[in-house]
mmCIF file of C-alpha atoms in Angstrom:
data_model
loop_
_atom_site.group_PDB
_atom_site.id
_atom_site.type_symbol
_atom_site.label_atom_id
_atom_site.label_comp_id
_atom_site.label_asym_id
_atom_site.label_seq_id
_atom_site.Cartn_x
_atom_site.Cartn_y
_atom_site.Cartn_z
ATOM 1 C CA MET A 91 -25.633 -1.979 -19.907
ATOM 2 C CA PRO A 92 -26.734 0.502 -17.241
ATOM 3 C CA GLY A 93 -27.714 3.947 -18.400
ATOM 4 C CA PRO A 94 -25.615 7.095 -17.994
ATOM 5 C CA LEU A 95 -25.348 9.010 -14.780
ATOM 6 C CA GLY A 96 -25.897 12.357 -16.414
ATOM 7 C CA PRO A 97 -23.633 15.355 -15.807
ATOM 8 C CA GLY A 98 -24.406 17.144 -12.566
ATOM 9 C CA HIS A 99 -25.627 13.936 -10.896
ATOM 10 C CA THR A 100 -24.436 14.295 -7.304
ATOM 11 C CA SER A 101 -24.473 11.975 -4.347
ATOM 12 C CA ARG A 102 -27.642 12.220 -2.318
ATOM 13 C CA LYS A 103 -25.613 11.557 0.823
ATOM 14 C CA GLN A 104 -22.916 14.093 0.039
ATOM 15 C CA GLY A 105 -25.151 16.694 -1.597
ATOM 16 C CA VAL A 106 -22.289 19.082 -2.383
ATOM 17 C CA THR A 107 -20.541 20.384 -5.468
ATOM 18 C CA MET A 108 -16.863 19.520 -5.662
ATOM 19 C CA THR A 109 -14.572 22.491 -5.049
ATOM 20 C CA THR A 110 -11.151 20.828 -4.733
ATOM 21 C CA LEU A 111 -9.555 17.829 -6.432
ATOM 22 C CA GLY A 112 -6.442 16.016 -5.268
ATOM 23 C CA ILE A 113 -4.278 14.576 -8.034
ATOM 24 C CA ILE A 114 -1.584 11.966 -7.429
ATOM 25 C CA GLY A 115 0.453 11.629 -10.598
ATOM 26 C CA SER A 116 1.465 14.547 -12.817
ATOM 27 C CA GLY A 117 1.937 12.654 -16.071
ATOM 28 C CA ASN A 118 -0.025 13.223 -19.239
ATOM 29 C CA ILE A 119 -3.455 12.184 -17.909
ATOM 30 C CA GLY A 120 -3.050 13.839 -14.499
ATOM 31 C CA SER A 121 -1.893 17.096 -16.078
ATOM 32 C CA ALA A 122 -4.681 17.070 -18.681
ATOM 33 C CA VAL A 123 -7.335 16.617 -15.987
ATOM 34 C CA ALA A 124 -5.701 19.323 -13.860
ATOM 35 C CA ARG A 125 -5.972 21.790 -16.748
ATOM 36 C CA LEU A 126 -9.678 21.080 -17.169
ATOM 37 C CA ALA A 127 -10.240 21.310 -13.414
ATOM 38 C CA VAL A 128 -8.754 24.776 -12.990
ATOM 39 C CA ALA A 129 -10.660 25.914 -16.085
ATOM 40 C CA ALA A 130 -13.817 24.736 -14.300
ATOM 41 C CA ASP A 131 -12.931 26.751 -11.171
ATOM 42 C CA ILE A 132 -11.896 23.659 -9.209
ATOM 43 C CA GLU A 133 -8.844 23.976 -6.959
ATOM 44 C CA VAL A 134 -6.242 21.240 -7.464
ATOM 45 C CA VAL A 135 -3.505 19.880 -5.221
ATOM 46 C CA ILE A 136 -1.023 17.880 -7.293
ATOM 47 C CA ALA A 137 1.601 15.398 -6.120
ATOM 48 C CA ASN A 138 4.063 13.103 -7.819
ATOM 49 C CA SER A 139 6.872 10.747 -6.859
ATOM 50 C CA ARG A 140 9.570 13.369 -7.419
ATOM 51 C CA GLY A 141 8.301 15.874 -4.862
ATOM 52 C CA PRO A 142 6.539 19.272 -4.987
ATOM 53 C CA GLU A 143 9.636 21.124 -6.189
ATOM 54 C CA SER A 144 9.495 19.181 -9.482
ATOM 55 C CA LEU A 145 6.047 20.614 -10.259
ATOM 56 C CA THR A 146 7.008 24.301 -10.485
ATOM 57 C CA ASP A 147 6.513 24.637 -14.238
ATOM 58 C CA LEU A 148 3.146 22.864 -14.212
ATOM 59 C CA ILE A 149 1.880 24.921 -11.264
ATOM 60 C CA ASP A 150 3.011 28.145 -12.958
ATOM 61 C CA GLU A 151 1.101 27.100 -16.079
ATOM 62 C CA LEU A 152 -2.058 26.172 -14.162
ATOM 63 C CA GLY A 153 -2.153 29.385 -12.155
ATOM 64 C CA PRO A 154 -3.438 30.310 -8.696
ATOM 65 C CA ARG A 155 -5.984 27.497 -8.422
ATOM 66 C CA ALA A 156 -3.197 24.895 -8.409
ATOM 67 C CA THR A 157 -0.871 23.895 -5.583
ATOM 68 C CA ALA A 158 1.944 21.359 -5.465
ATOM 69 C CA GLY A 159 1.959 19.049 -2.468
ATOM 70 C CA THR A 160 2.919 15.671 -1.112
ATOM 71 C CA ALA A 161 0.901 12.549 -1.818
ATOM 72 C CA GLU A 162 -0.582 12.855 1.665
ATOM 73 C CA GLU A 163 -1.650 16.454 1.014
ATOM 74 C CA ALA A 164 -3.195 15.556 -2.345
ATOM 75 C CA ALA A 165 -5.020 12.603 -0.777
ATOM 76 C CA ARG A 166 -6.572 14.858 1.893
ATOM 77 C CA ALA A 167 -7.545 17.647 -0.493
ATOM 78 C CA GLY A 168 -11.175 18.174 -1.384
ATOM 79 C CA GLU A 169 -13.816 15.580 -2.045
ATOM 80 C CA ALA A 170 -12.017 13.146 -4.398
ATOM 81 C CA THR A 171 -8.597 12.049 -5.606
ATOM 82 C CA LEU A 172 -7.497 11.367 -9.174
ATOM 83 C CA LEU A 173 -4.909 8.578 -9.090
ATOM 84 C CA SER A 174 -2.816 8.432 -12.252
ATOM 85 C CA ILE A 175 0.310 6.364 -11.592
ATOM 86 C CA PRO A 176 1.805 3.167 -13.057
ATOM 87 C CA LEU A 177 0.264 -0.063 -11.808
ATOM 88 C CA THR A 178 3.592 -1.093 -10.278
ATOM 89 C CA ALA A 179 3.565 2.033 -8.078
ATOM 90 C CA TYR A 180 0.353 1.179 -6.207
ATOM 91 C CA ARG A 181 2.233 -0.906 -3.658
ATOM 92 C CA ASP A 182 4.490 2.071 -2.921
ATOM 93 C CA LEU A 183 1.619 4.279 -1.745
ATOM 94 C CA PRO A 184 1.586 4.792 2.041
ATOM 95 C CA ALA A 185 -0.725 2.370 3.817
ATOM 96 C CA GLY A 186 -4.166 3.863 4.383
ATOM 97 C CA LEU A 187 -3.406 6.900 2.219
ATOM 98 C CA LEU A 188 -6.748 6.732 0.375
ATOM 99 C CA THR A 189 -8.945 5.223 3.070
ATOM 100 C CA GLY A 190 -12.533 6.359 2.594
ATOM 101 C CA ARG A 191 -11.645 8.500 -0.421
ATOM 102 C CA THR A 192 -13.495 8.572 -3.720
ATOM 103 C CA VAL A 193 -10.650 7.642 -6.068
ATOM 104 C CA LEU A 194 -10.881 8.184 -9.822
ATOM 105 C CA ASP A 195 -8.402 5.589 -10.978
ATOM 106 C CA THR A 196 -6.905 6.021 -14.465
ATOM 107 C CA GLY A 197 -4.589 3.005 -14.416
ATOM 108 C CA ASN A 198 -4.157 0.296 -17.030
ATOM 109 C CA TYR A 199 -2.098 -2.878 -17.211
ATOM 110 C CA TYR A 200 0.714 -2.508 -19.716
ATOM 111 C CA PRO A 201 2.929 -5.629 -19.671
ATOM 112 C CA TYR A 202 5.762 -3.863 -21.508
ATOM 113 C CA ARG A 203 5.961 -1.450 -18.553
ATOM 114 C CA ASP A 204 4.558 -3.399 -15.603
ATOM 115 C CA GLY A 205 5.895 -6.872 -16.362
ATOM 116 C CA ARG A 206 3.584 -9.883 -16.503
ATOM 117 C CA ILE A 207 1.023 -10.097 -13.681
ATOM 118 C CA THR A 208 -0.364 -13.608 -13.292
ATOM 119 C CA GLU A 209 -3.800 -12.767 -11.911
ATOM 120 C CA LEU A 210 -4.403 -10.333 -14.777
ATOM 121 C CA ASP A 211 -3.057 -12.605 -17.501
ATOM 122 C CA SER A 212 -5.291 -15.417 -16.200
ATOM 123 C CA GLU A 213 -8.283 -13.026 -16.178
ATOM 124 C CA GLU A 214 -8.918 -13.979 -12.567
ATOM 125 C CA VAL A 215 -9.612 -10.283 -11.951
ATOM 126 C CA THR A 216 -9.803 -7.115 -14.004
ATOM 127 C CA THR A 217 -7.140 -4.462 -13.581
ATOM 128 C CA ALA A 218 -9.609 -2.359 -11.591
ATOM 129 C CA GLU A 219 -10.387 -5.264 -9.256
ATOM 130 C CA LEU A 220 -6.667 -5.796 -8.631
ATOM 131 C CA GLU A 221 -6.247 -2.087 -7.937
ATOM 132 C CA GLN A 222 -9.139 -2.254 -5.474
ATOM 133 C CA GLN A 223 -7.361 -5.141 -3.723
ATOM 134 C CA LEU A 224 -4.242 -2.992 -3.470
ATOM 135 C CA LEU A 225 -6.327 -0.065 -2.122
ATOM 136 C CA PRO A 226 -8.898 -1.997 -0.082
ATOM 137 C CA ASP A 227 -10.307 0.971 1.826
ATOM 138 C CA ALA A 228 -10.675 3.337 -1.133
ATOM 139 C CA LEU A 229 -13.944 3.932 -3.004
ATOM 140 C CA LEU A 230 -12.436 3.160 -6.385
ATOM 141 C CA ILE A 231 -14.005 4.364 -9.624
ATOM 142 C CA LYS A 232 -12.357 3.453 -12.900
ATOM 143 C CA ALA A 233 -12.272 6.544 -15.142
ATOM 144 C CA PHE A 234 -10.110 8.330 -17.747
ATOM 145 C CA ASN A 235 -8.241 5.093 -18.549
ATOM 146 C CA ASN A 236 -9.759 4.613 -22.011
ATOM 147 C CA ILE A 237 -8.866 7.935 -23.624
ATOM 148 C CA LEU A 238 -5.562 9.339 -24.851
ATOM 149 C CA ALA A 239 -4.291 12.296 -22.843
ATOM 150 C CA HIS A 240 -4.216 14.700 -25.787
ATOM 151 C CA HIS A 241 -7.848 13.855 -26.600
ATOM 152 C CA ILE A 242 -9.053 15.004 -23.158
ATOM 153 C CA PRO A 243 -8.749 18.760 -23.879
ATOM 154 C CA GLN A 244 -9.736 18.267 -27.525
ATOM 155 C CA LEU A 245 -13.074 16.686 -26.620
ATOM 156 C CA ALA A 246 -14.103 18.563 -23.452
ATOM 157 C CA ARG A 247 -17.305 20.566 -24.036
ATOM 158 C CA PRO A 248 -19.807 22.497 -21.884
ATOM 159 C CA ALA A 249 -22.910 20.696 -20.653
ATOM 160 C CA GLY A 250 -25.547 20.547 -23.351
ATOM 161 C CA ALA A 251 -23.143 21.020 -26.255
ATOM 162 C CA PRO A 252 -24.322 18.979 -29.275
ATOM 163 C CA ASP A 253 -20.833 17.523 -29.780
ATOM 164 C CA ARG A 254 -20.184 16.602 -26.156
ATOM 165 C CA SER A 255 -18.436 13.261 -25.657
ATOM 166 C CA ALA A 256 -18.975 10.619 -22.986
ATOM 167 C CA LEU A 257 -16.545 8.638 -20.850
ATOM 168 C CA PRO A 258 -17.256 5.303 -19.147
ATOM 169 C CA ILE A 259 -17.024 4.855 -15.396
ATOM 170 C CA ALA A 260 -17.118 1.649 -13.372
ATOM 171 C CA GLY A 261 -17.313 1.079 -9.645
ATOM 172 C CA SER A 262 -19.166 -0.606 -6.832
ATOM 173 C CA ASP A 263 -20.087 2.312 -4.564
ATOM 174 C CA PRO A 264 -23.074 4.281 -5.960
ATOM 175 C CA ASP A 265 -22.301 7.471 -4.049
ATOM 176 C CA ALA A 266 -18.670 7.479 -5.160
ATOM 177 C CA LYS A 267 -19.806 6.812 -8.711
ATOM 178 C CA ALA A 268 -22.198 9.772 -8.519
ATOM 179 C CA ARG A 269 -19.413 12.032 -7.208
ATOM 180 C CA ALA A 270 -17.180 10.911 -10.070
ATOM 181 C CA ALA A 271 -19.927 11.595 -12.617
ATOM 182 C CA GLU A 272 -20.523 15.070 -11.195
ATOM 183 C CA LEU A 273 -16.829 15.904 -11.429
ATOM 184 C CA ILE A 274 -16.413 14.513 -14.933
ATOM 185 C CA GLY A 275 -19.500 16.453 -15.993
ATOM 186 C CA ARG A 276 -17.945 19.691 -14.801
ATOM 187 C CA LEU A 277 -14.715 18.840 -16.603
ATOM 188 C CA GLY A 278 -16.579 18.609 -19.905
ATOM 189 C CA PHE A 279 -17.829 15.061 -20.451
ATOM 190 C CA ASP A 280 -20.992 13.038 -20.048
ATOM 191 C CA THR A 281 -20.620 9.653 -18.369
ATOM 192 C CA VAL A 282 -21.886 6.170 -19.115
ATOM 193 C CA ASP A 283 -22.202 3.744 -16.214
ATOM 194 C CA ALA A 284 -20.317 0.612 -17.303
ATOM 195 C CA GLY A 285 -21.233 -1.363 -14.193
ATOM 196 C CA ALA A 286 -19.134 -2.671 -11.321
ATOM 197 C CA LEU A 287 -15.365 -3.153 -11.371
ATOM 198 C CA ASP A 288 -15.696 -6.676 -12.762
ATOM 199 C CA GLU A 289 -17.212 -5.145 -15.928
ATOM 200 C CA SER A 290 -14.377 -2.655 -16.441
ATOM 201 C CA TRP A 291 -12.682 -4.996 -18.941
ATOM 202 C CA ARG A 292 -15.096 -3.510 -21.481
ATOM 203 C CA PHE A 293 -12.908 -0.395 -21.680
ATOM 204 C CA GLU A 294 -9.483 -1.846 -20.913
ATOM 205 C CA PRO A 295 -6.712 -1.798 -23.570
ATOM 206 C CA GLU A 296 -7.723 -3.260 -26.953
ATOM 207 C CA ALA A 297 -11.399 -3.586 -25.932
ATOM 208 C CA GLY A 298 -14.128 -1.938 -27.985
ATOM 209 C CA ALA A 299 -14.405 1.212 -25.868
ATOM 210 C CA TYR A 300 -10.662 1.863 -25.537
ATOM 211 C CA THR A 301 -8.972 4.896 -27.168
ATOM 212 C CA ARG A 302 -9.626 4.173 -30.854
ATOM 213 C CA ILE A 303 -13.298 4.947 -30.412
ATOM 214 C CA TYR A 304 -12.275 8.601 -29.886
ATOM 215 C CA LEU A 305 -10.081 8.828 -33.001
ATOM 216 C CA ALA A 306 -11.293 10.870 -35.954
ATOM 217 C CA ASP A 307 -9.792 8.061 -38.056
ATOM 218 C CA PRO A 308 -10.174 4.796 -36.086
ATOM 219 C CA ASP A 309 -7.835 3.038 -38.535
ATOM 220 C CA VAL A 310 -4.866 5.335 -37.950
ATOM 221 C CA PRO A 311 -1.654 3.306 -37.450
ATOM 222 C CA ALA A 312 -0.672 2.719 -33.823
ATOM 223 C CA GLU A 313 2.553 4.676 -34.192
ATOM 224 C CA ARG A 314 0.554 7.797 -35.126
ATOM 225 C CA MET A 315 -2.144 7.570 -32.461
ATOM 226 C CA LEU A 316 -0.431 9.906 -30.007
ATOM 227 C CA GLN A 317 -0.676 12.743 -32.524
ATOM 228 C CA ALA A 318 -3.957 11.804 -34.223
ATOM 229 C CA PRO A 319 -6.977 14.120 -33.797
ATOM 230 C CA ALA A 320 -10.100 13.134 -31.903
ATOM 231 C CA ALA A 321 -13.768 13.043 -32.859
ATOM 232 C CA PRO A 322 -16.768 13.318 -30.480
ATOM 233 C CA VAL A 323 -18.239 10.125 -29.032
ATOM 234 C CA PRO A 324 -21.802 10.666 -27.751
ATOM 235 C CA ALA A 325 -23.169 8.576 -24.894
ATOM 236 C CA TYR A 326 -25.277 6.324 -27.131
ATOM 237 C CA LYS A 327 -22.245 5.361 -29.236
ATOM 238 C CA LEU A 328 -20.125 4.653 -26.158
ATOM 239 C CA ARG A 329 -22.951 2.625 -24.604
ATOM 240 C CA ASP A 330 -23.154 0.478 -27.746
ATOM 241 C CA ALA A 331 -19.374 -0.050 -27.725
ATOM 242 C CA LEU A 332 -19.466 -1.168 -24.095
ATOM 243 C CA ARG A 333 -22.409 -3.476 -24.696
ATOM 244 C CA THR A 334 -20.852 -5.216 -27.690
ATOM 245 C CA ALA A 335 -17.264 -5.343 -26.384
ATOM 246 C CA GLN A 336 -15.488 -8.693 -26.564
ATOM 247 C CA ARG A 337 -13.207 -9.612 -23.699
ATOM 248 C CA VAL A 338 -9.563 -9.330 -24.724
ATOM 249 C CA LYS A 339 -7.204 -12.229 -24.049
ATOM 250 C CA VAL A 340 -4.993 -10.377 -21.620
ATOM 251 C CA ALA A 341 -2.155 -12.925 -21.703
ATOM 252 C CA ALA A 342 -1.795 -12.326 -25.443
ATOM 253 C CA ARG A 343 -1.312 -8.580 -25.037
ATOM 254 C CA THR A 344 2.224 -7.282 -25.433
ATOM 255 C CA PHE A 345 1.803 -3.544 -24.845
#
C-alpha cells in the first residue's frame, strides 16, 4: 500500500491553504464535517435537496462561518466540495456542476436504499469508479465513507496528538488527493493513501477498513453500532487493515 500523505501536505500546483469548503448534503456525515470545518476556521457553504431555508437550525448552530446556499453555490465555494448524498441522487445533480472541482466523495452503495446496481454487484467497477463515471469532469477523492458520523467528532484531534486517528483516501489525481489530505488534516485526522479509485473497495462496506475498525469494541452488535463509542486508529493500523483487506462479494450484501 502507498504511504500516508501526512497532514498539511498541500498541492504543489495549488500551493494554498483551504479557506472555504462547499458541502452538498446536510445529513449526518455532511453536518459532522461542517462542524469540524468551522471549528478549524474554515468557512462552509452548505446545500441540500430541500433548499437553503431548510438549513436554518444547522446554520444557527454552526455560527457565522456557515452559510446555506444552493447546490450551485456550494459547488462554486472555496477550493473543494464535500459531496455527501445517496448514490441514487448523483444523476440528479445538474450537468457540469462539479467540473474541475476537487470532490471529497463520502458515498457508499447500500442495496437496501439504492436498489441493486448491476455493475456494482458484478464488481465490474467499485462504487467510487461508478461515481466518477457519473461525475466525469470532477476530481473525485473517496473519503469519509468508512467511518460512522458520530465517530468523526469523537476521534478528531490536533496535529501531533498521540491518539490521532487516520482516514483512508483514494483517487487518481495527485493534486486533488493532496488538497483532500490537507483539508482532512486540518479537520483533525491523518490520512493514508489507499491508491486509485479501483482500490477503494478496501474500505467499502464490510471490508477490513470499514467502520468497525474505529469501534472501541469491534464486536459490538450491528444494531448498537450507531451509539457505540470510538477508539483511535493510528495510520499504521489503518494501513495494515487496507493491505490485508479481502474483497467483499458485493452481490451478497443486503445492507
